[in-house]
């Protein structure tokens, strides 16, 4: 389809996703292909022991991201972007964002990366008989209650980052069901917050005598395909301060990055799954049936159309790799040489394929923050080796990559070995899979299962996923009944994948590393105790 015509007629869809290190906007046309993109790099801050982003930085990033998108549209098609057909907002899930009746932010934004909610999460998990991870919004809220934080009494509503941005652009306090499932448990039958658990939490909160009730401060839930408001005049100026964007554009429900990753990889049917590998790493497996018991390592969330999903979420993935490659680049520049950042990543990743089977006996722990799956509350990224370790670049790079996968492996073993969860297909996406072959091949070895990547816009990840959800609200009235049909019959009908099966030598190499990794976690614990 002619992109220029689609842009002029407003038949495009815009997806904006706020990731951990990058805000990205993508514009797709009627055939769902990417026609323009814009981005903005940002970083979380560690302030007073809390991982956070300032909301001013949120809007600076979104505005710069959208401006860069408009600039690309003008450059490619000679058109000033004034309207689009639909918009979707996605962002990191979970965390703690609370506001009063005047929409004043009441507490520092506490992101998914914070793990100081162990007491609250433990109590709620026991009371609900349902795993409440440390990063979930309800865990943060209850921990603030236990801490007797003064702001809690003034809460008017709680939301996620995607929900906050959506509300400022549309005036609607709503969430897609997938994002909502990271705030409070969902009843997959009623497609709403679990009423029994709402009642349990109300009993827990009763002695505090707050003016609010939990059911009243949670965002309303919408399912994929439902319209979630439209761009207001104020929202249009927030997104594009030059007043070039016209209000009235319909929005799809805001979603979390886990949900948009499922959309971007077409993994919303039972026995399909995907792995997102970036700052954090998580696997999402759509379940055929409920798990037999509660596992603290496994979250139960939903697809954007409400199916039950087992989520293995690890706080740490590529941050340590990024730090080392930044250091290598600094070394190169110190010599007076220059290199392209993407080329450096690709070259170093490929070196990992040349490693010795035992990776030279090197140990790496990539924890920048706490990791609930291994019961470690803080992070101390570290490398350890024996004096006679074979400390080569290939061994070092493979060690870093294996370390990025190790915690995920521990959680996935619960699903496949204890619960006999069957997985027909597993698709990888995110920055770690962008280098051809390496990430995909070593991930297949780590999980001992084939891993595929798609040869299409799935490389754009969640931003493309939320653009598809935005497009779905335009497509649904045209006869597409379900989200599964929309993705299978319209979006992915002709998409090809690259499939990699586990290599026996790589598999043995990872098993050797995991034995070292399990023992080396005691070194990590000692570092936390002694390195402050």
JSON list of C-alpha atoms in Angstrom, two decimals, residues 140-241:
[
{"chain": "A", "resi": 140, "resn": "UNK", "atom": "CA", "xyz": [4.14, -1.47, 46.28]},
{"chain": "A", "resi": 141, "resn": "UNK", "atom": "CA", "xyz": [0.86, -0.06, 47.58]},
{"chain": "A", "resi": 142, "resn": "UNK", "atom": "CA", "xyz": [0.65, -2.47, 50.49]},
{"chain": "A", "resi": 143, "resn": "UNK", "atom": "CA", "xyz": [4.33, -1.95, 51.35]},
{"chain": "A", "resi": 144, "resn": "UNK", "atom": "CA", "xyz": [3.68, 1.80, 51.50]},
{"chain": "A", "resi": 145, "resn": "UNK", "atom": "CA", "xyz": [0.82, 1.03, 53.88]},
{"chain": "A", "resi": 146, "resn": "UNK", "atom": "CA", "xyz": [3.06, -1.15, 56.06]},
{"chain": "A", "resi": 147, "resn": "UNK", "atom": "CA", "xyz": [5.67, 1.61, 56.04]},
{"chain": "A", "resi": 148, "resn": "UNK", "atom": "CA", "xyz": [2.99, 4.06, 57.20]},
{"chain": "A", "resi": 149, "resn": "UNK", "atom": "CA", "xyz": [3.83, 6.45, 54.39]},
{"chain": "A", "resi": 150, "resn": "UNK", "atom": "CA", "xyz": [1.78, 9.61, 54.82]},
{"chain": "A", "resi": 151, "resn": "UNK", "atom": "CA", "xyz": [0.75, 9.95, 51.18]},
{"chain": "A", "resi": 152, "resn": "UNK", "atom": "CA", "xyz": [-1.27, 6.72, 51.09]},
{"chain": "A", "resi": 153, "resn": "UNK", "atom": "CA", "xyz": [-4.37, 8.25, 52.68]},
{"chain": "A", "resi": 154, "resn": "UNK", "atom": "CA", "xyz": [-4.62, 10.78, 49.85]},
{"chain": "A", "resi": 155, "resn": "UNK", "atom": "CA", "xyz": [-4.59, 8.33, 46.94]},
{"chain": "A", "resi": 156, "resn": "UNK", "atom": "CA", "xyz": [-7.28, 8.92, 44.35]},
{"chain": "A", "resi": 157, "resn": "UNK", "atom": "CA", "xyz": [-5.99, 6.45, 41.78]},
{"chain": "A", "resi": 158, "resn": "UNK", "atom": "CA", "xyz": [-3.11, 4.13, 41.03]},
{"chain": "A", "resi": 159, "resn": "UNK", "atom": "CA", "xyz": [-1.88, 3.29, 37.55]},
{"chain": "A", "resi": 160, "resn": "UNK", "atom": "CA", "xyz": [1.02, 2.14, 35.41]},
{"chain": "A", "resi": 161, "resn": "UNK", "atom": "CA", "xyz": [3.30, 4.27, 33.26]},
{"chain": "A", "resi": 162, "resn": "UNK", "atom": "CA", "xyz": [1.28, 3.42, 30.13]},
{"chain": "A", "resi": 163, "resn": "UNK", "atom": "CA", "xyz": [-1.95, 4.20, 31.98]},
{"chain": "A", "resi": 164, "resn": "UNK", "atom": "CA", "xyz": [-0.59, 7.55, 33.17]},
{"chain": "A", "resi": 165, "resn": "UNK", "atom": "CA", "xyz": [0.48, 8.65, 29.67]},
{"chain": "A", "resi": 166, "resn": "UNK", "atom": "CA", "xyz": [-2.81, 7.45, 28.18]},
{"chain": "A", "resi": 167, "resn": "UNK", "atom": "CA", "xyz": [-4.82, 9.35, 30.81]},
{"chain": "A", "resi": 168, "resn": "UNK", "atom": "CA", "xyz": [-2.94, 12.60, 30.13]},
{"chain": "A", "resi": 169, "resn": "UNK", "atom": "CA", "xyz": [-3.56, 12.25, 26.37]},
{"chain": "A", "resi": 170, "resn": "UNK", "atom": "CA", "xyz": [-7.21, 11.14, 26.49]},
{"chain": "A", "resi": 171, "resn": "UNK", "atom": "CA", "xyz": [-8.56, 11.95, 29.95]},
{"chain": "A", "resi": 172, "resn": "UNK", "atom": "CA", "xyz": [-9.49, 8.26, 30.44]},
{"chain": "A", "resi": 173, "resn": "UNK", "atom": "CA", "xyz": [-8.30, 6.30, 33.51]},
{"chain": "A", "resi": 174, "resn": "UNK", "atom": "CA", "xyz": [-8.27, 2.89, 31.84]},
{"chain": "A", "resi": 175, "resn": "UNK", "atom": "CA", "xyz": [-5.88, 0.02, 31.17]},
{"chain": "A", "resi": 176, "resn": "UNK", "atom": "CA", "xyz": [-5.69, -2.88, 28.79]},
{"chain": "A", "resi": 177, "resn": "UNK", "atom": "CA", "xyz": [-6.30, -6.16, 30.59]},
{"chain": "A", "resi": 178, "resn": "UNK", "atom": "CA", "xyz": [-2.70, -7.30, 30.11]},
{"chain": "A", "resi": 179, "resn": "UNK", "atom": "CA", "xyz": [-1.24, -4.23, 31.79]},
{"chain": "A", "resi": 180, "resn": "UNK", "atom": "CA", "xyz": [-3.90, -4.35, 34.51]},
{"chain": "A", "resi": 181, "resn": "UNK", "atom": "CA", "xyz": [-2.87, -7.92, 35.32]},
{"chain": "A", "resi": 182, "resn": "UNK", "atom": "CA", "xyz": [0.44, -6.52, 36.61]},
{"chain": "A", "resi": 183, "resn": "UNK", "atom": "CA", "xyz": [-1.35, -4.21, 39.03]},
{"chain": "A", "resi": 184, "resn": "UNK", "atom": "CA", "xyz": [-3.79, -6.66, 40.63]},
{"chain": "A", "resi": 185, "resn": "UNK", "atom": "CA", "xyz": [-4.77, -10.29, 39.90]},
{"chain": "A", "resi": 186, "resn": "UNK", "atom": "CA", "xyz": [-7.31, -10.86, 37.12]},
{"chain": "A", "resi": 187, "resn": "UNK", "atom": "CA", "xyz": [-10.17, -13.36, 37.01]},
{"chain": "A", "resi": 188, "resn": "UNK", "atom": "CA", "xyz": [-9.82, -14.87, 33.53]},
{"chain": "A", "resi": 189, "resn": "UNK", "atom": "CA", "xyz": [-13.53, -15.80, 33.50]},
{"chain": "A", "resi": 190, "resn": "UNK", "atom": "CA", "xyz": [-14.95, -12.36, 34.31]},
{"chain": "A", "resi": 191, "resn": "UNK", "atom": "CA", "xyz": [-12.08, -10.55, 32.53]},
{"chain": "A", "resi": 192, "resn": "UNK", "atom": "CA", "xyz": [-11.83, -8.16, 35.46]},
{"chain": "A", "resi": 193, "resn": "UNK", "atom": "CA", "xyz": [-10.02, -7.81, 38.78]},
{"chain": "A", "resi": 194, "resn": "UNK", "atom": "CA", "xyz": [-10.50, -10.91, 40.93]},
{"chain": "A", "resi": 195, "resn": "UNK", "atom": "CA", "xyz": [-13.46, -10.05, 43.16]},
{"chain": "A", "resi": 196, "resn": "UNK", "atom": "CA", "xyz": [-12.50, -12.47, 45.95]},
{"chain": "A", "resi": 197, "resn": "UNK", "atom": "CA", "xyz": [-9.03, -10.93, 46.17]},
{"chain": "A", "resi": 198, "resn": "UNK", "atom": "CA", "xyz": [-10.55, -7.43, 46.09]},
{"chain": "A", "resi": 199, "resn": "UNK", "atom": "CA", "xyz": [-12.56, -8.42, 49.17]},
{"chain": "A", "resi": 200, "resn": "UNK", "atom": "CA", "xyz": [-9.48, -9.88, 50.89]},
{"chain": "A", "resi": 201, "resn": "UNK", "atom": "CA", "xyz": [-7.47, -6.72, 50.29]},
{"chain": "A", "resi": 202, "resn": "UNK", "atom": "CA", "xyz": [-10.37, -4.60, 51.52]},
{"chain": "A", "resi": 203, "resn": "UNK", "atom": "CA", "xyz": [-10.28, -6.55, 54.80]},
{"chain": "A", "resi": 204, "resn": "UNK", "atom": "CA", "xyz": [-6.51, -6.04, 55.04]},
{"chain": "A", "resi": 205, "resn": "UNK", "atom": "CA", "xyz": [-6.90, -2.30, 54.45]},
{"chain": "A", "resi": 206, "resn": "UNK", "atom": "CA", "xyz": [-9.91, -1.86, 56.77]},
{"chain": "A", "resi": 207, "resn": "UNK", "atom": "CA", "xyz": [-7.93, -1.10, 59.98]},
{"chain": "A", "resi": 208, "resn": "UNK", "atom": "CA", "xyz": [-6.22, 1.83, 58.21]},
{"chain": "A", "resi": 209, "resn": "UNK", "atom": "CA", "xyz": [-9.56, 3.66, 57.82]},
{"chain": "A", "resi": 210, "resn": "UNK", "atom": "CA", "xyz": [-8.65, 5.20, 54.48]},
{"chain": "A", "resi": 211, "resn": "UNK", "atom": "CA", "xyz": [-11.33, 7.14, 52.64]},
{"chain": "A", "resi": 212, "resn": "UNK", "atom": "CA", "xyz": [-10.66, 5.05, 49.53]},
{"chain": "A", "resi": 213, "resn": "UNK", "atom": "CA", "xyz": [-11.46, 1.43, 48.71]},
{"chain": "A", "resi": 214, "resn": "UNK", "atom": "CA", "xyz": [-9.15, -0.61, 46.51]},
{"chain": "A", "resi": 215, "resn": "UNK", "atom": "CA", "xyz": [-11.84, -1.20, 43.86]},
{"chain": "A", "resi": 216, "resn": "UNK", "atom": "CA", "xyz": [-12.31, 2.55, 43.55]},
{"chain": "A", "resi": 217, "resn": "UNK", "atom": "CA", "xyz": [-8.68, 3.49, 42.91]},
{"chain": "A", "resi": 218, "resn": "UNK", "atom": "CA", "xyz": [-7.86, 0.84, 40.29]},
{"chain": "A", "resi": 219, "resn": "UNK", "atom": "CA", "xyz": [-8.10, 1.78, 36.59]},
{"chain": "A", "resi": 220, "resn": "UNK", "atom": "CA", "xyz": [-11.04, 0.41, 34.61]},
{"chain": "A", "resi": 221, "resn": "UNK", "atom": "CA", "xyz": [-10.17, -2.57, 32.41]},
{"chain": "A", "resi": 222, "resn": "UNK", "atom": "CA", "xyz": [-10.67, -2.76, 28.66]},
{"chain": "A", "resi": 223, "resn": "UNK", "atom": "CA", "xyz": [-10.03, -5.64, 26.28]},
{"chain": "A", "resi": 224, "resn": "UNK", "atom": "CA", "xyz": [-8.15, -5.54, 23.00]},
{"chain": "A", "resi": 225, "resn": "UNK", "atom": "CA", "xyz": [-10.29, -4.06, 20.24]},
{"chain": "A", "resi": 226, "resn": "UNK", "atom": "CA", "xyz": [-12.27, -1.76, 22.50]},
{"chain": "A", "resi": 227, "resn": "UNK", "atom": "CA", "xyz": [-11.90, 1.96, 21.95]},
{"chain": "A", "resi": 228, "resn": "UNK", "atom": "CA", "xyz": [-10.26, 3.66, 24.95]},
{"chain": "A", "resi": 229, "resn": "UNK", "atom": "CA", "xyz": [-10.97, 7.33, 24.33]},
{"chain": "A", "resi": 230, "resn": "UNK", "atom": "CA", "xyz": [-9.61, 9.85, 21.88]},
{"chain": "A", "resi": 231, "resn": "UNK", "atom": "CA", "xyz": [-6.88, 12.46, 21.79]},
{"chain": "A", "resi": 232, "resn": "UNK", "atom": "CA", "xyz": [-7.95, 15.65, 23.57]},
{"chain": "A", "resi": 233, "resn": "UNK", "atom": "CA", "xyz": [-6.80, 19.14, 22.65]},
{"chain": "A", "resi": 234, "resn": "UNK", "atom": "CA", "xyz": [-4.60, 19.16, 25.74]},
{"chain": "A", "resi": 235, "resn": "UNK", "atom": "CA", "xyz": [-3.26, 15.73, 24.87]},
{"chain": "A", "resi": 236, "resn": "UNK", "atom": "CA", "xyz": [-2.46, 16.78, 21.31]},
{"chain": "A", "resi": 237, "resn": "UNK", "atom": "CA", "xyz": [-0.34, 19.65, 22.64]},
{"chain": "A", "resi": 238, "resn": "UNK", "atom": "CA", "xyz": [1.41, 17.33, 25.09]},
{"chain": "A", "resi": 239, "resn": "UNK", "atom": "CA", "xyz": [2.33, 14.97, 22.28]},
{"chain": "A", "resi": 240, "resn": "UNK", "atom": "CA", "xyz": [3.20, 17.66, 19.73]},
{"chain": "A", "resi": 241, "resn": "UNK", "atom": "CA", "xyz": [3.65, 21.11, 21.34]}
]
